[in-house]
Amino acid sequence: MTEMAKVPDGFGRFGEFGGKYVPEALMGALDELERGWEAAVADRAFSEELTRLRREVVGRPTPLYEAKRFSELAGCRVLLKREDLAHTGAHKINNTVGQVLLAKRMGKQRIIAETGAGQHGVATATAAAYFGLPCVVYMGAVDVSRQNLNVIRMQMLGAEVHAVESGSATLKDAINEALRDWVTNVEDTHYVIGSVVGPHPYPELVGALQSVIGDEARAECLELTGALPDEVVACVGGGSNAIGLFRSFYRDQDVVLTGVEAAGEGLDKRHGASISRGEPGVLHGARSLLLQDDQGLIAEAHSISAGLDYPGVGPEHAWLATSGRARYVAIDDHQAIRGFKALAQSEGILCALETAHAIAYVLDTDVSGTVLLGLSGRGDKDVATIAEVLSR
Ligand SMILES: *Cc1c(COP(=O)(O)O)cnc(C)c1O
């Protein structure tokens, strides 16, 4: 991608972050998407249909769960927003069902997506199957062999999985390939991006579709406890489950917002802490904080959890971090495994390894009062990884 087009300041930007740094060939499609989304939001029939899909397909509202025994371990009152109980086992379906409904409204006849560990690919294939649209998922070749179960799930759902061999053959390369497909097929294709990343309007759009998490949780918390939480905590990969939870609390200045990144093997070794250790730069069509080497080349991220293994982060998080409205901490692979075990054995919940980073933060840090924690997904996909680490 050499020919860059830049949006004027103040347009699709979060402070100095965000924007629309894409080849000219995509500008039209992004404008069309922005207009399509604005029209959909203003259309009552669209929001009614989305509400119905959330109830019948996704299984919303998800419960707010008081984790009594885990609270004793953590030394604070922990409320879990159970996105693990949503269809396909994570928050990702909130986004894919909304985007495919939008694509259908815009008359698109083909769905494409990228996926890292396969969770977003499965959620997109599920939504595409529901609407009867063909679906192509780009996935790094390394991930295809690491996450074979999800490849099979996508194929069973009728999606075509393309293994991407270029670069490090992981998520960042899969996104590049999906963008390339989109440039070629913009007329009839909608690209369902999997997090609050990418060029404007994606960070805005995905954040809006995930905000159902925070809107529900805020009301549920008020009903259960009579007050807002003192702190809201979520893990941050690209950042969509965290933005979905955080946005509903932006105006509640007393509520602390904490994002938990992956410290991987340690912040001085391989990790995925783009906010704690990244520098400003442009990747996948937006300006944000990125892991880079001395020459500004994108560095490879590492985390035991595939969903946090991304060298960038959504521009809204970069803005929340630099403006000080949210704070960001990093939790390493070992802490995450301990968090996973603690939640499993105190509550009977096998959470995703991504979520386990947020759990470990609450467990290992002196947090007080009421903590609302986004339980972004279930951990069935991770049990083999955890068993392997524990047997070493
Ligand atoms: C994909 C995923 C994440 C990371 O993605 P975000 O966009 O940061 O939310 C976190 N948890 C689970 C369970 C996931 O599947």
PDB file of C-alpha atoms in Angstrom, residues 52-304:
ATOM      1  CA  ARG A  52     -34.045  -8.992  17.689  1.00  0.00           C
ATOM      2  CA  LEU A  53     -30.810 -10.574  16.410  1.00  0.00           C
ATOM      3  CA  ARG A  54     -29.056  -9.758  19.675  1.00  0.00           C
ATOM      4  CA  ARG A  55     -31.803 -11.557  21.573  1.00  0.00           C
ATOM      5  CA  GLU A  56     -32.390 -14.560  19.308  1.00  0.00           C
ATOM      6  CA  VAL A  57     -29.038 -15.187  17.626  1.00  0.00           C
ATOM      7  CA  VAL A  58     -26.506 -13.832  20.121  1.00  0.00           C
ATOM      8  CA  GLY A  59     -28.415 -14.700  23.307  1.00  0.00           C
ATOM      9  CA  ARG A  60     -28.474 -11.234  24.891  1.00  0.00           C
ATOM     10  CA  PRO A  61     -28.654  -9.817  27.418  1.00  0.00           C
ATOM     11  CA  THR A  62     -25.720 -11.744  28.880  1.00  0.00           C
ATOM     12  CA  PRO A  63     -25.793 -12.049  32.688  1.00  0.00           C
ATOM     13  CA  LEU A  64     -23.915  -9.877  35.132  1.00  0.00           C
ATOM     14  CA  TYR A  65     -22.508 -12.464  37.502  1.00  0.00           C
ATOM     15  CA  GLU A  66     -21.411 -11.837  41.070  1.00  0.00           C
ATOM     16  CA  ALA A  67     -18.190 -13.875  41.519  1.00  0.00           C
ATOM     17  CA  LYS A  68     -18.420 -14.381  45.285  1.00  0.00           C
ATOM     18  CA  ARG A  69     -15.648 -16.909  45.843  1.00  0.00           C
ATOM     19  CA  PHE A  70     -13.285 -15.229  43.396  1.00  0.00           C
ATOM     20  CA  SER A  71     -13.993 -11.900  45.150  1.00  0.00           C
ATOM     21  CA  GLU A  72     -12.634 -13.405  48.372  1.00  0.00           C
ATOM     22  CA  LEU A  73      -9.397 -14.325  46.598  1.00  0.00           C
ATOM     23  CA  ALA A  74      -9.132 -10.907  44.983  1.00  0.00           C
ATOM     24  CA  GLY A  75     -10.051  -8.836  48.045  1.00  0.00           C
ATOM     25  CA  CYS A  76     -12.703  -6.773  46.230  1.00  0.00           C
ATOM     26  CA  ARG A  77     -16.236  -7.251  44.930  1.00  0.00           C
ATOM     27  CA  VAL A  78     -15.959  -8.667  41.402  1.00  0.00           C
ATOM     28  CA  LEU A  79     -18.860  -8.609  38.941  1.00  0.00           C
ATOM     29  CA  LEU A  80     -18.337 -10.482  35.674  1.00  0.00           C
ATOM     30  CA  LYS A  81     -20.062  -9.457  32.443  1.00  0.00           C
ATOM     31  CA  ARG A  82     -20.519 -12.886  30.871  1.00  0.00           C
ATOM     32  CA  GLU A  83     -19.741 -12.507  27.150  1.00  0.00           C
ATOM     33  CA  ASP A  84     -18.510 -16.104  27.299  1.00  0.00           C
ATOM     34  CA  LEU A  85     -22.199 -17.048  27.326  1.00  0.00           C
ATOM     35  CA  ALA A  86     -22.889 -15.305  24.013  1.00  0.00           C
ATOM     36  CA  HIS A  87     -23.309 -17.517  20.914  1.00  0.00           C
ATOM     37  CA  THR A  88     -19.939 -18.861  19.655  1.00  0.00           C
ATOM     38  CA  GLY A  89     -18.458 -18.193  23.109  1.00  0.00           C
ATOM     39  CA  ALA A  90     -17.174 -14.619  23.000  1.00  0.00           C
ATOM     40  CA  HIS A  91     -18.099 -10.979  22.396  1.00  0.00           C
ATOM     41  CA  LYS A  92     -17.061 -11.187  18.719  1.00  0.00           C
ATOM     42  CA  ILE A  93     -20.555 -12.191  17.566  1.00  0.00           C
ATOM     43  CA  ASN A  94     -21.955  -8.764  18.684  1.00  0.00           C
ATOM     44  CA  ASN A  95     -19.848  -7.171  15.964  1.00  0.00           C
ATOM     45  CA  THR A  96     -20.254  -9.742  13.184  1.00  0.00           C
ATOM     46  CA  VAL A  97     -24.049 -10.007  13.401  1.00  0.00           C
ATOM     47  CA  GLY A  98     -24.311  -6.199  13.272  1.00  0.00           C
ATOM     48  CA  GLN A  99     -21.874  -5.811  10.379  1.00  0.00           C
ATOM     49  CA  VAL A 100     -23.408  -8.564   8.253  1.00  0.00           C
ATOM     50  CA  LEU A 101     -26.876  -7.080   8.866  1.00  0.00           C
ATOM     51  CA  LEU A 102     -25.442  -3.744   7.670  1.00  0.00           C
ATOM     52  CA  ALA A 103     -23.818  -5.389   4.626  1.00  0.00           C
ATOM     53  CA  LYS A 104     -27.129  -6.969   3.688  1.00  0.00           C
ATOM     54  CA  ARG A 105     -28.889  -3.583   4.032  1.00  0.00           C
ATOM     55  CA  MET A 106     -26.229  -2.044   1.766  1.00  0.00           C
ATOM     56  CA  GLY A 107     -26.863  -4.720  -0.869  1.00  0.00           C
ATOM     57  CA  LYS A 108     -23.495  -6.487  -0.532  1.00  0.00           C
ATOM     58  CA  GLN A 109     -23.482 -10.107  -1.652  1.00  0.00           C
ATOM     59  CA  ARG A 110     -20.200 -11.416  -0.330  1.00  0.00           C
ATOM     60  CA  ILE A 111     -18.538 -11.316   3.089  1.00  0.00           C
ATOM     61  CA  ILE A 112     -14.821 -11.411   3.818  1.00  0.00           C
ATOM     62  CA  ALA A 113     -12.946 -11.309   7.117  1.00  0.00           C
ATOM     63  CA  GLU A 114      -9.512 -11.779   8.628  1.00  0.00           C
ATOM     64  CA  THR A 115      -8.894 -13.915  11.665  1.00  0.00           C
ATOM     65  CA  GLY A 116      -6.015 -14.586  14.040  1.00  0.00           C
ATOM     66  CA  ALA A 117      -6.895 -17.419  16.384  1.00  0.00           C
ATOM     67  CA  GLY A 118     -10.056 -18.082  14.430  1.00  0.00           C
ATOM     68  CA  GLN A 119     -12.619 -16.703  16.886  1.00  0.00           C
ATOM     69  CA  HIS A 120     -13.560 -13.755  14.690  1.00  0.00           C
ATOM     70  CA  GLY A 121     -13.566 -16.039  11.631  1.00  0.00           C
ATOM     71  CA  VAL A 122     -16.009 -18.397  13.338  1.00  0.00           C
ATOM     72  CA  ALA A 123     -18.234 -15.501  14.451  1.00  0.00           C
ATOM     73  CA  THR A 124     -18.240 -14.039  10.915  1.00  0.00           C
ATOM     74  CA  ALA A 125     -18.919 -17.424   9.302  1.00  0.00           C
ATOM     75  CA  THR A 126     -21.809 -17.877  11.750  1.00  0.00           C
ATOM     76  CA  ALA A 127     -23.374 -14.514  10.836  1.00  0.00           C
ATOM     77  CA  ALA A 128     -22.815 -15.115   7.098  1.00  0.00           C
ATOM     78  CA  ALA A 129     -24.489 -18.535   7.341  1.00  0.00           C
ATOM     79  CA  TYR A 130     -27.437 -16.993   9.194  1.00  0.00           C
ATOM     80  CA  PHE A 131     -27.927 -14.426   6.404  1.00  0.00           C
ATOM     81  CA  GLY A 132     -27.130 -16.889   3.609  1.00  0.00           C
ATOM     82  CA  LEU A 133     -24.109 -14.995   2.241  1.00  0.00           C
ATOM     83  CA  PRO A 134     -20.880 -16.588   0.967  1.00  0.00           C
ATOM     84  CA  CYS A 135     -17.913 -15.966   3.251  1.00  0.00           C
ATOM     85  CA  VAL A 136     -14.134 -15.993   2.731  1.00  0.00           C
ATOM     86  CA  VAL A 137     -11.841 -15.851   5.778  1.00  0.00           C
ATOM     87  CA  TYR A 138      -8.148 -14.930   5.517  1.00  0.00           C
ATOM     88  CA  MET A 139      -5.973 -16.565   8.150  1.00  0.00           C
ATOM     89  CA  GLY A 140      -2.188 -16.678   8.507  1.00  0.00           C
ATOM     90  CA  ALA A 141      -0.741 -20.084   7.581  1.00  0.00           C
ATOM     91  CA  VAL A 142       0.909 -20.330  11.000  1.00  0.00           C
ATOM     92  CA  ASP A 143      -2.452 -19.749  12.677  1.00  0.00           C
ATOM     93  CA  VAL A 144      -4.162 -22.266  10.371  1.00  0.00           C
ATOM     94  CA  SER A 145      -1.936 -25.006  11.743  1.00  0.00           C
ATOM     95  CA  ARG A 146      -2.048 -23.715  15.359  1.00  0.00           C
ATOM     96  CA  GLN A 147      -5.840 -23.318  15.464  1.00  0.00           C
ATOM     97  CA  ASN A 148      -7.060 -26.239  13.394  1.00  0.00           C
ATOM     98  CA  LEU A 149     -10.289 -26.728  15.338  1.00  0.00           C
ATOM     99  CA  ASN A 150     -11.492 -23.234  14.417  1.00  0.00           C
ATOM    100  CA  VAL A 151     -10.555 -23.849  10.754  1.00  0.00           C
ATOM    101  CA  ILE A 152     -12.817 -26.896  10.797  1.00  0.00           C
ATOM    102  CA  ARG A 153     -15.608 -24.945  12.519  1.00  0.00           C
ATOM    103  CA  MET A 154     -15.452 -22.227   9.822  1.00  0.00           C
ATOM    104  CA  GLN A 155     -15.531 -24.835   7.055  1.00  0.00           C
ATOM    105  CA  MET A 156     -18.499 -26.606   8.658  1.00  0.00           C
ATOM    106  CA  LEU A 157     -20.289 -23.238   8.674  1.00  0.00           C
ATOM    107  CA  GLY A 158     -19.742 -23.022   4.925  1.00  0.00           C
ATOM    108  CA  ALA A 159     -16.892 -20.500   4.880  1.00  0.00           C
ATOM    109  CA  GLU A 160     -13.817 -20.760   2.674  1.00  0.00           C
ATOM    110  CA  VAL A 161     -10.576 -20.394   4.656  1.00  0.00           C
ATOM    111  CA  HIS A 162      -7.574 -18.930   2.777  1.00  0.00           C
ATOM    112  CA  ALA A 163      -4.176 -19.581   4.359  1.00  0.00           C
ATOM    113  CA  VAL A 164      -1.927 -16.499   4.038  1.00  0.00           C
ATOM    114  CA  GLU A 165       1.773 -17.334   3.568  1.00  0.00           C
ATOM    115  CA  SER A 166       3.228 -13.819   3.379  1.00  0.00           C
ATOM    116  CA  GLY A 167       5.161 -12.008   6.141  1.00  0.00           C
ATOM    117  CA  SER A 168       4.980 -13.708   9.512  1.00  0.00           C
ATOM    118  CA  ALA A 169       1.912 -15.637   8.247  1.00  0.00           C
ATOM    119  CA  THR A 170      -0.160 -14.452  11.205  1.00  0.00           C
ATOM    120  CA  LEU A 171      -2.954 -11.945  11.932  1.00  0.00           C
ATOM    121  CA  LYS A 172      -1.302  -8.786  10.599  1.00  0.00           C
ATOM    122  CA  ASP A 173      -0.660 -10.511   7.252  1.00  0.00           C
ATOM    123  CA  ALA A 174      -4.225 -11.853   7.164  1.00  0.00           C
ATOM    124  CA  ILE A 175      -5.533  -8.261   7.539  1.00  0.00           C
ATOM    125  CA  ASN A 176      -3.289  -7.110   4.660  1.00  0.00           C
ATOM    126  CA  GLU A 177      -4.643  -9.899   2.474  1.00  0.00           C
ATOM    127  CA  ALA A 178      -8.275  -9.149   3.383  1.00  0.00           C
ATOM    128  CA  LEU A 179      -7.714  -5.460   2.508  1.00  0.00           C
ATOM    129  CA  ARG A 180      -6.229  -6.565  -0.820  1.00  0.00           C
ATOM    130  CA  ASP A 181      -9.299  -8.701  -1.579  1.00  0.00           C
ATOM    131  CA  TRP A 182     -11.551  -5.774  -0.647  1.00  0.00           C
ATOM    132  CA  VAL A 183      -9.749  -3.369  -3.012  1.00  0.00           C
ATOM    133  CA  THR A 184     -10.366  -5.834  -5.857  1.00  0.00           C
ATOM    134  CA  ASN A 185     -14.003  -6.625  -5.012  1.00  0.00           C
ATOM    135  CA  VAL A 186     -15.386  -3.456  -3.389  1.00  0.00           C
ATOM    136  CA  GLU A 187     -18.527  -3.443  -5.510  1.00  0.00           C
ATOM    137  CA  ASP A 188     -20.199  -6.526  -4.071  1.00  0.00           C
ATOM    138  CA  THR A 189     -18.120  -7.296  -0.962  1.00  0.00           C
ATOM    139  CA  HIS A 190     -18.242  -6.185   2.660  1.00  0.00           C
ATOM    140  CA  TYR A 191     -15.125  -6.597   4.808  1.00  0.00           C
ATOM    141  CA  VAL A 192     -16.054  -7.483   8.403  1.00  0.00           C
ATOM    142  CA  ILE A 193     -13.108  -6.275  10.459  1.00  0.00           C
ATOM    143  CA  GLY A 194     -12.759  -8.018  13.819  1.00  0.00           C
ATOM    144  CA  SER A 195     -11.848  -5.297  16.281  1.00  0.00           C
ATOM    145  CA  VAL A 196     -11.847  -1.509  16.813  1.00  0.00           C
ATOM    146  CA  VAL A 197      -8.929  -1.213  14.381  1.00  0.00           C
ATOM    147  CA  GLY A 198      -8.504  -0.279  10.718  1.00  0.00           C
ATOM    148  CA  PRO A 199      -9.421   2.912   8.852  1.00  0.00           C
ATOM    149  CA  HIS A 200     -12.369   5.150   9.715  1.00  0.00           C
ATOM    150  CA  PRO A 201     -15.287   4.324  10.057  1.00  0.00           C
ATOM    151  CA  TYR A 202     -14.380   0.838  11.392  1.00  0.00           C
ATOM    152  CA  PRO A 203     -13.176   1.796  14.895  1.00  0.00           C
ATOM    153  CA  GLU A 204     -16.333   3.872  15.354  1.00  0.00           C
ATOM    154  CA  LEU A 205     -18.629   1.219  13.873  1.00  0.00           C
ATOM    155  CA  VAL A 206     -17.216  -1.773  15.769  1.00  0.00           C
ATOM    156  CA  GLY A 207     -17.166   0.260  18.991  1.00  0.00           C
ATOM    157  CA  ALA A 208     -20.835   1.130  18.526  1.00  0.00           C
ATOM    158  CA  LEU A 209     -21.799  -2.508  17.913  1.00  0.00           C
ATOM    159  CA  GLN A 210     -19.851  -3.680  20.979  1.00  0.00           C
ATOM    160  CA  SER A 211     -21.249  -0.903  23.208  1.00  0.00           C
ATOM    161  CA  VAL A 212     -24.175  -3.172  23.964  1.00  0.00           C
ATOM    162  CA  ILE A 213     -21.825  -4.853  26.489  1.00  0.00           C
ATOM    163  CA  GLY A 214     -21.273  -1.680  28.517  1.00  0.00           C
ATOM    164  CA  ASP A 215     -24.820  -0.389  28.146  1.00  0.00           C
ATOM    165  CA  GLU A 216     -26.197  -3.622  29.586  1.00  0.00           C
ATOM    166  CA  ALA A 217     -23.520  -3.944  32.265  1.00  0.00           C
ATOM    167  CA  ARG A 218     -23.937  -0.357  33.508  1.00  0.00           C
ATOM    168  CA  ALA A 219     -27.701  -0.842  33.982  1.00  0.00           C
ATOM    169  CA  GLU A 220     -27.251  -4.335  35.479  1.00  0.00           C
ATOM    170  CA  CYS A 221     -24.648  -3.036  37.932  1.00  0.00           C
ATOM    171  CA  LEU A 222     -26.910  -0.166  39.043  1.00  0.00           C
ATOM    172  CA  GLU A 223     -29.749  -2.613  39.541  1.00  0.00           C
ATOM    173  CA  LEU A 224     -27.667  -5.154  41.466  1.00  0.00           C
ATOM    174  CA  THR A 225     -25.608  -2.844  43.666  1.00  0.00           C
ATOM    175  CA  GLY A 226     -27.446   0.494  43.547  1.00  0.00           C
ATOM    176  CA  ALA A 227     -24.256   2.204  42.357  1.00  0.00           C
ATOM    177  CA  LEU A 228     -21.762   2.362  39.547  1.00  0.00           C
ATOM    178  CA  PRO A 229     -18.624   0.212  39.807  1.00  0.00           C
ATOM    179  CA  ASP A 230     -15.430   1.798  41.157  1.00  0.00           C
ATOM    180  CA  GLU A 231     -13.328   0.245  38.413  1.00  0.00           C
ATOM    181  CA  VAL A 232     -14.064  -1.295  35.008  1.00  0.00           C
ATOM    182  CA  VAL A 233     -11.503  -3.805  33.720  1.00  0.00           C
ATOM    183  CA  ALA A 234     -11.086  -5.531  30.356  1.00  0.00           C
ATOM    184  CA  CYS A 235      -8.320  -7.210  28.369  1.00  0.00           C
ATOM    185  CA  VAL A 236      -7.042  -5.384  25.279  1.00  0.00           C
ATOM    186  CA  GLY A 237      -5.947  -7.035  22.038  1.00  0.00           C
ATOM    187  CA  GLY A 238      -7.236  -4.830  19.225  1.00  0.00           C
ATOM    188  CA  GLY A 239      -9.441  -3.471  21.957  1.00  0.00           C
ATOM    189  CA  SER A 240     -13.062  -4.146  20.996  1.00  0.00           C
ATOM    190  CA  ASN A 241     -14.406  -5.836  24.130  1.00  0.00           C
ATOM    191  CA  ALA A 242     -12.740  -3.138  26.238  1.00  0.00           C
ATOM    192  CA  ILE A 243     -14.150  -0.247  24.153  1.00  0.00           C
ATOM    193  CA  GLY A 244     -17.560  -1.961  24.241  1.00  0.00           C
ATOM    194  CA  LEU A 245     -17.416  -1.929  28.028  1.00  0.00           C
ATOM    195  CA  PHE A 246     -15.620   1.426  28.552  1.00  0.00           C
ATOM    196  CA  ARG A 247     -17.688   3.720  26.297  1.00  0.00           C
ATOM    197  CA  SER A 248     -20.747   3.546  28.547  1.00  0.00           C
ATOM    198  CA  PHE A 249     -18.656   4.973  31.427  1.00  0.00           C
ATOM    199  CA  TYR A 250     -16.734   7.806  29.710  1.00  0.00           C
ATOM    200  CA  ARG A 251     -18.850  10.465  31.372  1.00  0.00           C
ATOM    201  CA  ASP A 252     -18.697   8.814  34.812  1.00  0.00           C
ATOM    202  CA  GLN A 253     -15.426  10.489  35.790  1.00  0.00           C
ATOM    203  CA  ASP A 254     -15.198   8.645  39.127  1.00  0.00           C
ATOM    204  CA  VAL A 255     -15.160   5.249  37.431  1.00  0.00           C
ATOM    205  CA  VAL A 256     -11.582   4.086  36.794  1.00  0.00           C
ATOM    206  CA  LEU A 257     -11.149   2.388  33.401  1.00  0.00           C
ATOM    207  CA  THR A 258      -8.332  -0.155  33.210  1.00  0.00           C
ATOM    208  CA  GLY A 259      -7.201  -1.948  30.062  1.00  0.00           C
ATOM    209  CA  VAL A 260      -5.015  -5.030  30.448  1.00  0.00           C
ATOM    210  CA  GLU A 261      -2.443  -5.773  27.752  1.00  0.00           C
ATOM    211  CA  ALA A 262      -0.272  -8.838  27.254  1.00  0.00           C
ATOM    212  CA  ALA A 263       3.227  -8.616  28.754  1.00  0.00           C
ATOM    213  CA  GLY A 264       3.948 -12.003  27.129  1.00  0.00           C
ATOM    214  CA  GLU A 265       7.358 -13.305  28.258  1.00  0.00           C
ATOM    215  CA  GLY A 266       8.020  -9.935  29.954  1.00  0.00           C
ATOM    216  CA  LEU A 267       8.083  -6.301  28.814  1.00  0.00           C
ATOM    217  CA  ASP A 268      11.852  -6.506  28.163  1.00  0.00           C
ATOM    218  CA  LYS A 269      11.342  -9.647  26.018  1.00  0.00           C
ATOM    219  CA  ARG A 270       8.612 -10.625  23.525  1.00  0.00           C
ATOM    220  CA  HIS A 271       5.190  -9.166  24.375  1.00  0.00           C
ATOM    221  CA  GLY A 272       2.007  -7.594  22.969  1.00  0.00           C
ATOM    222  CA  ALA A 273       1.893  -4.360  25.002  1.00  0.00           C
ATOM    223  CA  SER A 274       1.331  -1.805  22.211  1.00  0.00           C
ATOM    224  CA  ILE A 275       0.160   0.915  24.605  1.00  0.00           C
ATOM    225  CA  SER A 276       2.684   0.411  27.406  1.00  0.00           C
ATOM    226  CA  ARG A 277       5.604  -0.009  24.998  1.00  0.00           C
ATOM    227  CA  GLY A 278       4.457   1.181  21.552  1.00  0.00           C
ATOM    228  CA  GLU A 279       5.202   4.309  19.515  1.00  0.00           C
ATOM    229  CA  PRO A 280       2.841   6.272  17.249  1.00  0.00           C
ATOM    230  CA  GLY A 281       2.698   5.005  13.677  1.00  0.00           C
ATOM    231  CA  VAL A 282       0.360   3.884  10.900  1.00  0.00           C
ATOM    232  CA  LEU A 283      -0.788   0.277  10.451  1.00  0.00           C
ATOM    233  CA  HIS A 284      -3.837  -1.165   8.682  1.00  0.00           C
ATOM    234  CA  GLY A 285      -5.181   2.227   7.691  1.00  0.00           C
ATOM    235  CA  ALA A 286      -5.066   4.067  11.014  1.00  0.00           C
ATOM    236  CA  ARG A 287      -2.619   5.987  13.162  1.00  0.00           C
ATOM    237  CA  SER A 288      -2.214   4.444  16.593  1.00  0.00           C
ATOM    238  CA  LEU A 289       0.361   3.088  19.024  1.00  0.00           C
ATOM    239  CA  LEU A 290       2.350   0.220  17.517  1.00  0.00           C
ATOM    240  CA  LEU A 291       5.178  -2.116  18.439  1.00  0.00           C
ATOM    241  CA  GLN A 292       8.058  -1.087  16.169  1.00  0.00           C
ATOM    242  CA  ASP A 293      11.757  -1.748  15.868  1.00  0.00           C
ATOM    243  CA  ASP A 294      14.451   0.981  15.699  1.00  0.00           C
ATOM    244  CA  GLN A 295      13.714   1.571  12.019  1.00  0.00           C
ATOM    245  CA  GLY A 296       9.961   1.897  12.482  1.00  0.00           C
ATOM    246  CA  LEU A 297       9.218  -1.564  11.066  1.00  0.00           C
ATOM    247  CA  ILE A 298       6.321  -3.352  12.728  1.00  0.00           C
ATOM    248  CA  ALA A 299       7.679  -5.712  15.370  1.00  0.00           C
ATOM    249  CA  GLU A 300       6.223  -9.143  15.988  1.00  0.00           C
ATOM    250  CA  ALA A 301       3.936  -9.378  19.001  1.00  0.00           C
ATOM    251  CA  HIS A 302       3.863 -12.303  21.396  1.00  0.00           C
ATOM    252  CA  SER A 303       1.337 -13.538  23.925  1.00  0.00           C
ATOM    253  CA  ILE A 304       0.269 -16.954  25.154  1.00  0.00           C
TER     254      ILE A 304
END
